[in-house]
Every structure is written in structure tokens, then in C-alpha cells.
Short mmCIF file of C-alpha atoms in Angstrom, two decimals:
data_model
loop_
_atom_site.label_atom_id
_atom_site.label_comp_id
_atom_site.label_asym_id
_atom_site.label_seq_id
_atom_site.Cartn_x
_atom_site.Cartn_y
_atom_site.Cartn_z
CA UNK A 23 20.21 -23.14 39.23
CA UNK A 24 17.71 -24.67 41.29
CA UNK A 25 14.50 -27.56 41.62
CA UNK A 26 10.97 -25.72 40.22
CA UNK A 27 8.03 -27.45 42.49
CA UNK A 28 4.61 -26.88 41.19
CA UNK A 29 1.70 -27.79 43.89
CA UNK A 30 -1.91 -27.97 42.58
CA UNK A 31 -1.80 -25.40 39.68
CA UNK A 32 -4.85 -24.26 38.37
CA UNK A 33 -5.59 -20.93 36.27
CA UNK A 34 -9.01 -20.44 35.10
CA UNK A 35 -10.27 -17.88 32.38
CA UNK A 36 -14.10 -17.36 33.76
CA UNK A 37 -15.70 -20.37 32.97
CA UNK A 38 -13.01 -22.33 31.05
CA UNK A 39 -10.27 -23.98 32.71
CA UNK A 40 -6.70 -23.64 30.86
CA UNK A 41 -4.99 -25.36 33.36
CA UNK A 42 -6.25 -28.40 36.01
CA UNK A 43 -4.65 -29.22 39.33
CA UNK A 44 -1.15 -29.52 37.95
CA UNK A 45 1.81 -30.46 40.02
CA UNK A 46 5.47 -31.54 39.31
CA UNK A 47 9.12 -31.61 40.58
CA UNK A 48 11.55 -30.49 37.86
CA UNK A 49 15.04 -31.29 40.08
CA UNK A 50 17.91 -28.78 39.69
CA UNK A 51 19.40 -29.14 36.97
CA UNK A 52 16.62 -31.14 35.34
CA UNK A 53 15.36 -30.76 31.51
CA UNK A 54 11.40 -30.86 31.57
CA UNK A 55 9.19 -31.01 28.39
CA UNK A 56 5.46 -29.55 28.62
CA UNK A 57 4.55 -31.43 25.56
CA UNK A 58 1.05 -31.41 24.37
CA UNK A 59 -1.28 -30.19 21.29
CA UNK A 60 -2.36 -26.82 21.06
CA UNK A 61 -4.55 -25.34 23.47
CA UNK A 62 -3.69 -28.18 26.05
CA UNK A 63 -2.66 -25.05 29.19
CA UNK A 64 1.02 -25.66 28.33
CA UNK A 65 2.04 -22.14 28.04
CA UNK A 66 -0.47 -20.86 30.33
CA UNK A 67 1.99 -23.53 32.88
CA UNK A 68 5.27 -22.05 31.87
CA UNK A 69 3.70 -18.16 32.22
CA UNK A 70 2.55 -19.04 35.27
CA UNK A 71 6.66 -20.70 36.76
CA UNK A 72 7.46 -17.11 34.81
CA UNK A 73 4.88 -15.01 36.63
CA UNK A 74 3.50 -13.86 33.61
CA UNK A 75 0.12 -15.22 34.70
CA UNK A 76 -1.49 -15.47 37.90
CA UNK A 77 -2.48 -18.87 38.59
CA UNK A 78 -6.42 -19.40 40.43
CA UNK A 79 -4.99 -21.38 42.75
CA UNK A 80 -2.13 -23.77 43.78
CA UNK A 81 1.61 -22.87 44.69
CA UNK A 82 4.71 -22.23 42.83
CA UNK A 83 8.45 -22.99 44.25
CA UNK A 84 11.56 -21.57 42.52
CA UNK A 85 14.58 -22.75 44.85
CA UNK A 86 13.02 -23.60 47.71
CA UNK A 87 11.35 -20.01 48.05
CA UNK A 88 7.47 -19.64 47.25
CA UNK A 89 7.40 -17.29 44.19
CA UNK A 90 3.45 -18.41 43.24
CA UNK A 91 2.76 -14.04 43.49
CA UNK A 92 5.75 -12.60 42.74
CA UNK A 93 6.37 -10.55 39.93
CA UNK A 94 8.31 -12.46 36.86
CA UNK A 95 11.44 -9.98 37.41
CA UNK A 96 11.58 -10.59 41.03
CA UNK A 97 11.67 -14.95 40.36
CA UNK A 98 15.48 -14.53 38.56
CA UNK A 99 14.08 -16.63 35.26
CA UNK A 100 15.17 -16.24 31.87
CA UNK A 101 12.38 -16.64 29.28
CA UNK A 102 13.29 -17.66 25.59
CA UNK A 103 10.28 -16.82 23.31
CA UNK A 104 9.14 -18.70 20.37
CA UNK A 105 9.59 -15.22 18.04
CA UNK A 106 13.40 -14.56 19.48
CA UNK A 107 12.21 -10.84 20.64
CA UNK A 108 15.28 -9.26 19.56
CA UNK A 109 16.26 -5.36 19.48
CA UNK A 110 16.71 -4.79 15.24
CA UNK A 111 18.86 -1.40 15.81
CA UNK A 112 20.82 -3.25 18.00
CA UNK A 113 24.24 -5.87 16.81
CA UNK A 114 24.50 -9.33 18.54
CA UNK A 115 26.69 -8.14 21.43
CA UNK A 116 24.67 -5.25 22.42
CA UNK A 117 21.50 -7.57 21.99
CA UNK A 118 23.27 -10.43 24.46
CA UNK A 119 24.25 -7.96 26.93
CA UNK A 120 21.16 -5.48 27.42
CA UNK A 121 19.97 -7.67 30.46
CA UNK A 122 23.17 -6.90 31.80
CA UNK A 123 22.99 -3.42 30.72
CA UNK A 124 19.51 -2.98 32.45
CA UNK A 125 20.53 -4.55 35.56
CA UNK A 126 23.80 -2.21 36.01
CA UNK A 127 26.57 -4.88 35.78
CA UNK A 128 30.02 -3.48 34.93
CA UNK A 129 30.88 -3.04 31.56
CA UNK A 130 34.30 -5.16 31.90
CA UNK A 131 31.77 -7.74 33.48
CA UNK A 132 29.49 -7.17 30.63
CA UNK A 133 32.46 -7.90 28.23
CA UNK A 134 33.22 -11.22 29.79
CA UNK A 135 30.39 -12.61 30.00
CA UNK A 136 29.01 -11.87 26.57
CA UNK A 137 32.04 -13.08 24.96
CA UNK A 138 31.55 -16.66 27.34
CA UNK A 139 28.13 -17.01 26.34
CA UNK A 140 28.82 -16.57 22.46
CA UNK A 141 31.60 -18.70 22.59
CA UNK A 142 29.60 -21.57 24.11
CA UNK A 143 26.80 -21.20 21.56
CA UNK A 144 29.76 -20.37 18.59
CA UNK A 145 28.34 -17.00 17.41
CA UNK A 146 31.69 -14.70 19.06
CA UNK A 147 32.53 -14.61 15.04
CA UNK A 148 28.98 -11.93 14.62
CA UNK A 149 29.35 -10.20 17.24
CA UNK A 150 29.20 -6.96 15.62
CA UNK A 151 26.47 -7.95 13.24
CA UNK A 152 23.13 -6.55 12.95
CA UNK A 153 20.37 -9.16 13.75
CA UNK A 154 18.17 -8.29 11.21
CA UNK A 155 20.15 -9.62 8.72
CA UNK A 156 21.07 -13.29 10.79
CA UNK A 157 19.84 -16.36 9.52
CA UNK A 158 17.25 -17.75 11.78
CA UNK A 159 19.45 -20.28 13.71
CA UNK A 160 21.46 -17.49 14.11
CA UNK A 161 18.88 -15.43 15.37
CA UNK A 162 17.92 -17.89 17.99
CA UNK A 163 21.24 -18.85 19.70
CA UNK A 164 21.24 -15.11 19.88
CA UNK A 165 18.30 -15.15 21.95
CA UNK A 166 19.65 -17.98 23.99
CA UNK A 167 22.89 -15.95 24.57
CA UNK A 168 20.79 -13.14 25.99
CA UNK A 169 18.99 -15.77 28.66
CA UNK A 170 22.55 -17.50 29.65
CA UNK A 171 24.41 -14.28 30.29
CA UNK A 172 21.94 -13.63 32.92
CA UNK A 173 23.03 -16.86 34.79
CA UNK A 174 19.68 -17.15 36.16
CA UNK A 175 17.81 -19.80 38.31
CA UNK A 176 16.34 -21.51 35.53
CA UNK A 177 15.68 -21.29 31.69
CA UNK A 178 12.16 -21.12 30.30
CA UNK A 179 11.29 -21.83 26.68
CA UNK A 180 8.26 -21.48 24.87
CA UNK A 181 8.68 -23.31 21.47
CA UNK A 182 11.82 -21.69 20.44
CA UNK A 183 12.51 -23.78 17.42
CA UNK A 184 8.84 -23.28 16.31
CA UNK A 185 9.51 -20.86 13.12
CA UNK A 186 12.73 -22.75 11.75
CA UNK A 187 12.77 -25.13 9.07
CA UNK A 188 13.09 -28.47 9.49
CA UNK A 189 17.06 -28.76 8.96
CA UNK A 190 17.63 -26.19 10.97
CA UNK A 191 15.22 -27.66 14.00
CA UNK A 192 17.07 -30.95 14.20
CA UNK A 193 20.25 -28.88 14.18
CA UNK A 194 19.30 -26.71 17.21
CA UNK A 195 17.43 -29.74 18.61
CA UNK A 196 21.05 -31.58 19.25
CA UNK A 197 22.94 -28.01 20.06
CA UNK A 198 19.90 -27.23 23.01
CA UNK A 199 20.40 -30.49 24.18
CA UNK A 200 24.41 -30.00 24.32
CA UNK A 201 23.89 -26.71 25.71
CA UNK A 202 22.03 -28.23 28.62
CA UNK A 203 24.33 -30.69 29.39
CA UNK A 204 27.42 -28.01 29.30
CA UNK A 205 25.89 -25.27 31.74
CA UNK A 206 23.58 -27.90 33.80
CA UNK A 207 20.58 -25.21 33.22
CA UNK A 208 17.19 -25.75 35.08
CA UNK A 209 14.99 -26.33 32.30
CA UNK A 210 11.12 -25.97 31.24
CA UNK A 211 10.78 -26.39 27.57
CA UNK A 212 7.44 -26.42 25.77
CA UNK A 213 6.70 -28.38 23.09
CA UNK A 214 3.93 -29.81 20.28
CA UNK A 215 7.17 -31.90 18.61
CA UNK A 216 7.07 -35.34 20.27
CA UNK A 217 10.93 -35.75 18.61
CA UNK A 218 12.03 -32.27 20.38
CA UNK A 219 10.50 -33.26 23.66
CA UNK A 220 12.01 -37.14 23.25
CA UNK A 221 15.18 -36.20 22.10
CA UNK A 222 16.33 -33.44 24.31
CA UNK A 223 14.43 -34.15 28.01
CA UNK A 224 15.09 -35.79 30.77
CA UNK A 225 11.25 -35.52 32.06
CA UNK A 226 8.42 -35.42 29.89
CA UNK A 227 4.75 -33.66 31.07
CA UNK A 228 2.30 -35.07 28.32
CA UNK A 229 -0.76 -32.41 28.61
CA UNK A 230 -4.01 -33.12 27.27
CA UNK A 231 -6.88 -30.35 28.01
CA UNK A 232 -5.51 -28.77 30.64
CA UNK A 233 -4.58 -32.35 32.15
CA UNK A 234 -1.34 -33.57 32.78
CA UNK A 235 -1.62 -37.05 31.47
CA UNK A 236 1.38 -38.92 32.60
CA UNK A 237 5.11 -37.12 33.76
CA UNK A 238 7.94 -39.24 32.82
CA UNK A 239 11.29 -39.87 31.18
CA UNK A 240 11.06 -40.52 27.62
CA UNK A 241 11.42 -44.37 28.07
CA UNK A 242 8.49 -44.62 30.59
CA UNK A 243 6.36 -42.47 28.55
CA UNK A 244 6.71 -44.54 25.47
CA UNK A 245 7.22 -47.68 26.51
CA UNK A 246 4.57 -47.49 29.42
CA UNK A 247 1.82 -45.08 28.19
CA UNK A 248 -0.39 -44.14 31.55
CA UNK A 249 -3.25 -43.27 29.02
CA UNK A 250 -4.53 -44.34 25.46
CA UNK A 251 -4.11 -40.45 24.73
CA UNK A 252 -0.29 -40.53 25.50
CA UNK A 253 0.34 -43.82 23.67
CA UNK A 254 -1.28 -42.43 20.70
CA UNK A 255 0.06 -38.97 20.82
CA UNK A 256 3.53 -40.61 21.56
CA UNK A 257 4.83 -42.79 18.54
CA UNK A 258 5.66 -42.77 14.67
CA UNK A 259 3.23 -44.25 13.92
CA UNK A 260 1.26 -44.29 17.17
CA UNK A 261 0.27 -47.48 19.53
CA UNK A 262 -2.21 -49.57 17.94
CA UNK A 263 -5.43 -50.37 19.68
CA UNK A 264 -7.11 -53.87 19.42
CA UNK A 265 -10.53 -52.93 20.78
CA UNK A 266 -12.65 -56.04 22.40
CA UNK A 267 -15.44 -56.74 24.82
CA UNK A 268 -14.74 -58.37 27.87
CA UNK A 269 -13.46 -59.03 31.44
CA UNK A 270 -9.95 -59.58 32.67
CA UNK A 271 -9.41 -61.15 36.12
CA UNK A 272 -6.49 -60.59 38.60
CA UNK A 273 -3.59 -62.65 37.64
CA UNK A 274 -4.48 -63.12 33.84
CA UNK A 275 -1.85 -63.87 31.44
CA UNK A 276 -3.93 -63.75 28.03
CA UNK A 277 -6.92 -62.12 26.69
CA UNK A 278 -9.12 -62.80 23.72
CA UNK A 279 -9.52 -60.63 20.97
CA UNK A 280 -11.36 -61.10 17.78
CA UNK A 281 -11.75 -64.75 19.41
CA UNK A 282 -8.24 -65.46 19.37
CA UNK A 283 -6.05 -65.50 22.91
CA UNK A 284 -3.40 -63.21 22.95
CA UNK A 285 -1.12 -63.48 25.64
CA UNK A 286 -0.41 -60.10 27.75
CA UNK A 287 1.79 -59.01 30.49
CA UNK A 288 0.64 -60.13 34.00
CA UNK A 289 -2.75 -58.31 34.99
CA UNK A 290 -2.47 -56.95 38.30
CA UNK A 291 -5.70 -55.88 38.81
CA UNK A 292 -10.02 -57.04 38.18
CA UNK A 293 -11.38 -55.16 35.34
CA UNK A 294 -15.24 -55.21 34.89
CA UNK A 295 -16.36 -56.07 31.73
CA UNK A 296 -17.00 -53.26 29.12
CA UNK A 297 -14.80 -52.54 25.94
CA UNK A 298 -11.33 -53.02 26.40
CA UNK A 299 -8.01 -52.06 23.92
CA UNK A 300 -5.08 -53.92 23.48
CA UNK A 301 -2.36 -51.70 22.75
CA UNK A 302 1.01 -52.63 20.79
CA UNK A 303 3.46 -50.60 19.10
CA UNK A 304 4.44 -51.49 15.38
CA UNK A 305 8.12 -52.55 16.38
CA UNK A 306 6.36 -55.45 18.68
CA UNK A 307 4.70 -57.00 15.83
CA UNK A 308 5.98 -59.53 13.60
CA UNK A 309 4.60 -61.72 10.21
CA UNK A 310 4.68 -65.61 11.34
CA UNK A 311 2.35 -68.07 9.11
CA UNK A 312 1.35 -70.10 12.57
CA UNK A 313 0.16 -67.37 14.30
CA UNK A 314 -3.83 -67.04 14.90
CA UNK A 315 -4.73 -63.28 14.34
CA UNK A 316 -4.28 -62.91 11.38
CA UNK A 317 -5.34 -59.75 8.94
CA UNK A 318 -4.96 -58.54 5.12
CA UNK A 319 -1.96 -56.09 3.96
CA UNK A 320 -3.78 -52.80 3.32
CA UNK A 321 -0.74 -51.34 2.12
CA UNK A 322 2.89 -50.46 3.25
CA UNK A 323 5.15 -46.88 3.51
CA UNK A 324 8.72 -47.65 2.80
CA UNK A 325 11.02 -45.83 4.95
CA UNK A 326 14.32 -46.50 3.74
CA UNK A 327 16.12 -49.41 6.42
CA UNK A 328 11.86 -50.07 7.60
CA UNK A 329 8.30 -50.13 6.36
CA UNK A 330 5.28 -49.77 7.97
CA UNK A 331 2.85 -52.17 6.91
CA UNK A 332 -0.63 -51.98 7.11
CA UNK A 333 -3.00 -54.78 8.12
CA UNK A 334 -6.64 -54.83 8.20
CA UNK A 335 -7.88 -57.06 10.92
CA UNK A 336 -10.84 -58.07 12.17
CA UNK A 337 -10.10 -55.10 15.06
CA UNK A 338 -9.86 -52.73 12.54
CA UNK A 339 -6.20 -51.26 10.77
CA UNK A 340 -2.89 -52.49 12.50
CA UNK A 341 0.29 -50.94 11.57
CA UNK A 342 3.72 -52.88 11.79
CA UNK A 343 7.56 -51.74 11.52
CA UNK A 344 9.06 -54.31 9.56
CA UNK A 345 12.65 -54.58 7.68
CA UNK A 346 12.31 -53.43 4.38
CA UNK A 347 13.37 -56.36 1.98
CA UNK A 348 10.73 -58.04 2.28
CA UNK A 349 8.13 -57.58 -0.27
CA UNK A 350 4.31 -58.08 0.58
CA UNK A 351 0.95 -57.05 -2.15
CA UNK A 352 -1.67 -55.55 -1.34
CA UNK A 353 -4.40 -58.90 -0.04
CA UNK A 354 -1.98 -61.05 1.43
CA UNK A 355 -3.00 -62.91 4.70
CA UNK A 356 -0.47 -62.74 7.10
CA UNK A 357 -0.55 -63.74 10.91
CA UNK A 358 0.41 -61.05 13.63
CA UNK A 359 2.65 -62.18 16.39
CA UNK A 360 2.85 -59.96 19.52
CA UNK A 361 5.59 -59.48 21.60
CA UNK A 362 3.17 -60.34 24.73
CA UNK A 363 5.78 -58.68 27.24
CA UNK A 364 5.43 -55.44 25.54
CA UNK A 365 1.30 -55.23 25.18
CA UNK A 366 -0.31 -52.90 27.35
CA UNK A 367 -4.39 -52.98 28.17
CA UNK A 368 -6.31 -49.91 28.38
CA UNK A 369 -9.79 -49.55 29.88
CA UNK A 370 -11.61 -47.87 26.50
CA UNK A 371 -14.39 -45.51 28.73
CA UNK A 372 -11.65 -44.27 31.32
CA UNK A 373 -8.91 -44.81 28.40
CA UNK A 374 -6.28 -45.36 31.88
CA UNK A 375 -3.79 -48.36 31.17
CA UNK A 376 -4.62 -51.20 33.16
CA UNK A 377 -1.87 -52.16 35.77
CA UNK A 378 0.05 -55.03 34.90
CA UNK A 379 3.62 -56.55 35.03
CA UNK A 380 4.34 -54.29 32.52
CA UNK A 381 3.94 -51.18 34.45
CA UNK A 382 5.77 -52.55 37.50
CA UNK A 383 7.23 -49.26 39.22
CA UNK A 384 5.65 -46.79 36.89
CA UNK A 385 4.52 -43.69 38.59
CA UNK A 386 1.60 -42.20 36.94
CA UNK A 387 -0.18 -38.79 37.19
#
């Protein structure tokens, strides 16, 4: 395996830009998720590490060795597609092994390491099955097996799990991320699921128009959103936002909103005035009688051990996680208390976070 190095990526399509100045580090061994909405340039990325594309300009390392115009069968990647790509008139052995096959390996080498690679992803019991008739789980460790057995520099997915059901995603979600930490793979996996990219990576890329928003691990990401796009595309539900007008000086320890102080997370930094956001994520808010802001319950979702309550403030609708035995109608008042070590600010016009305590040793894009 080996570390992926992107420098300055940018692929343009005449006068539209898929992809903008991108650049990363995914370390050996590392499991990135290119997570964004559709249409964001995270395919056009992971064509581009694959050599599928051409990028405009910008530079692409694969092991230390600059790859940015070679051709994708001359980078040693294995590509995993979203539609598994399989040969139908073929069984699952000849379908693992036809890299092999193609590249002239021994067929006693062949034999090995086919039977390794469907042992490790428990399918050496259908071997000698057709495809066509594999369930779709099936059907995509098959594919995996056919990018392992190549034992290649690194592994390239582009939403594999994309076409299975929901059972069957959360099953593959775990077995991916088991995989990973069995053969120690090199890893670029992309991703719309927010759950597939938080459960299974060690580093997330959140992409936003071309854009790579913030690059992270999971914690960072959600607990210390660079952007107001990230901390609302990141969540179930999403960050709240408490818009207000203001200023915040160097130093501050509260801010006012809907005329009520809120205390926030060291500011590290003098913001102008203009609209600001105060963002909080439903687990940080509690119900207390004493406290100031205070709201009506719009209405709740009951979630089983949780419900997510909605408020209506003077801010507009809050949403909190709250244990579900307690009981609330529809018009109750109820005061919001905020964990204030766990509020971020956002500037609303640039929608950046601002830097606080909070963000203390955060790298952001």
C-alpha cells in the first residue's frame, strides 16, 4: 500500500469547474471519505487518483511517485464501482481471478490467491456460482474480491453500497470497515451517506461545489464544523443555527441572542458586526425552567431511547435530543440551556466558524 498526496487539483469542463484547488494527504494505510451531495466534484476527485480523468491542473502522488498523467493501468489501483461491473457468463472464481488472468500470473498463484481473498470476505462457499443469480451483497464482496486479489497500492470506491437496501448497507458498512482494518488497504471511498463516511473512515473530505470544505476525522468534523455547510450537512438532525446581529470582540465569553446572553466558548478572534449564527447540536441542549431563552414545543419525533423536540424560538425552529420519558404538548414554554463549551459561532455572509476555544488545534481547509 502506500500515502495518496493530492497538490492543487483542479479539472474544469469548459466553463464549469467540477473540481477547485483540492489537496490532501491520505497516509498509507489510511481510510478517506469524499463525502458530499451530488454533483459536489467527488467522483470527478477519485477518477482523477484513478487516471480516469485528466485533471486541468495540480499534481497527483501515488507512493511517493508522481502519477498526475499516467494512464489508470500504469498507477497499480484497484477501482470498485458503484454497479459491481461483473462478467455474467463468468462464476465467482473466474470473476475474482480475471485481473490475474489478464496480467499472466500463474494459475497455482491464481488458485491461492482467489481462495485467500474469498475466504477473507466469506464467499469460498460460491465459488462455482454464477453471479447473475447472487444476492446483491453477494455480488459486491465479489467485486471487492476481484480488487484485493490484485494486492494493489490502494483501493478506490465509488459508492459501492449505493444500490443495496438498507439492511444490507449497514451490513457491508461494518464488513468494509473490518475488511480495512484486516488487510490495512489504502483507501478512497466516496460517499453521499454521512453514516457510511462516519462509521467506516478514519479521514473525512466534506465537498461542497467543487470545494473541499473541511478534511477531518469524524470527531473533528462533527464536533468542530469549519463551515455552517458541514455542520448542517453533518448531523441527525443537523446543527442548529441561532441567527443574530452583532459584534463579538477578542476574548468574549458570551453573546446575545434574541436579547438574552448566551455564554460561548472563548472567542479568539474580532468579528465585525453583520449577522452572526450560533450553532448547537440537539444533544447540547437541555429543558431547565430558570433558563432565559426560552421557546414553544412545536412538536417532537420519538425515536425509541430519544426524541427530538422541536422548539420555536424567537430565532426561529430549534431542535433538541432529549430522553424519551418525558412527555411535553404541543405550546409548552420551556427554557433552552446550552452546553456553552460545545457552541460554535459562524460568520452568516462567509458562513466560516469563528475561531474560538472550541476549535483549539483544529486544522481547517
Amino acid at each position: 500500500m502506500a500515502e495518496i498526496r493530492v497538490e492543487n487539483l483542479r479539472k474544469e469542463f469548459g466553463d464549469f469547474v467540477a473540481v477547485q484547488d483540492s489537496r490532501f494527504v491520505v497516509h498509507d494505510g489510511e481510510f478517506l471519505a469524499l463525502l458530499g451531495p451530488s454533483g459536489c466534484g467527488k467522483t470527478t476527485t477519485l477518477r482523477m487518483i484513478a487516471g480516469l480523468e485528466l485533471p486541468s491542473s495540480g499534481k497527483i502522488h501515488l507512493g511517493g511517485e508522481d502519477v498526475t498523467f499516467n494512464r489508470a493501468s500504469a498507477r497499480d489501483i484497484a477501482f470498485v464501482f458503484q454497479l459491481f461491473a461483473l462478467y455474467p457468463h463468468m462464476n465467482v472464481r473466474k470473476n475474482i481471478g480475471f485481473p490475474l488472468l489478464s496480467q499472466g500470473v500463474p494459475r497455482a498463484e491464481i488458485k491461492k490467491r482467489v481462495e485467500e481473498a474469498a475466504r477473507l470476505l466469506q464467499i469460498d462457499h460460491i465459488l462455482y456460482r454464477s453471479v447473475s443469480g447472487l444476492a446483491s451483497g453477494d455480488r459486491q464482496r465479489v467485486a471487492l474480491g476481484r480488487a484485493i486479489v490484485r494486492r494493489p497500492k490502494c483501493f478506490l470506491m465509488d459508492e459501492p453500497l449505493g444500490t443495496l437496501d438498507a439492511e444490507f448497507r449497514d451490513v457491508m458498512v461494518r464488513e468494509l470497515r473490518e475488511l480495512h482494518n484486516r488487510i490495512h488497504a489504502t483507501t478512497v471511498y466516496v460517499t453521499h451517506d454521512q453514516v457510511e463516511a462516519m462509521a467506516m473512515a478514519d479521514k473525512i473530505a466534506v465537498m461542497n461545489h467543487g470545494v473541499i470544505e473541511q478534511f477531518g476525522t469524524p470527531q473533528e468534523i462533527y464536533n468542530r464544523p469549519a463551515t455552517m455547510y458541514v455542520a448542517d450537512f453533518i448531523g441527525s438532525p443537523p446543527m442548529n443555527f441561532m441567527r443574530f446581529n452583532g459584534s463579538v470582540a477578542k476574548g468574549a465569553r458570551s453573546v446575545s441572542v434574541a436579547g438574552v446572553p448566551v455564554g460561548v466558548p472563548e472567542v479568539h478572534a474580532d468579528v465585525a458586526p453583520g449577522e452572526l449564527a450560533l450553532g448547537v447540536r440537539p444533544e447540547h441542549i437541555r429543558f431547565s425552567d430558570s433558563a432565559p431563552l426560552r421557546g414553544a414545543v412545536y412538536g417532537s419525533e420519538y425515536l425509541g431511547t430519544n426524541q427530538i423536540v422541536a422548539v420555536e424560538t424567537p430565532t426561529g425552529l430549534v431542535r433538541a435530543r432529549l430522553p424519551a420519558d418525558r412527555n411535553f404538548h404541543v405550546g409548552d414554554t420551556v427554557g433552552l440551556e446550552l452546553n456553552t463549551e460545545k457552541l460554535s459561532l459562524f460568520e452568516c455572509r462567509s458562513g466560516r466558524a469563528i475561531p474560538s476555544s472550541l476549535y483549539a488545534g483544529a486544522a481547517h481547509v
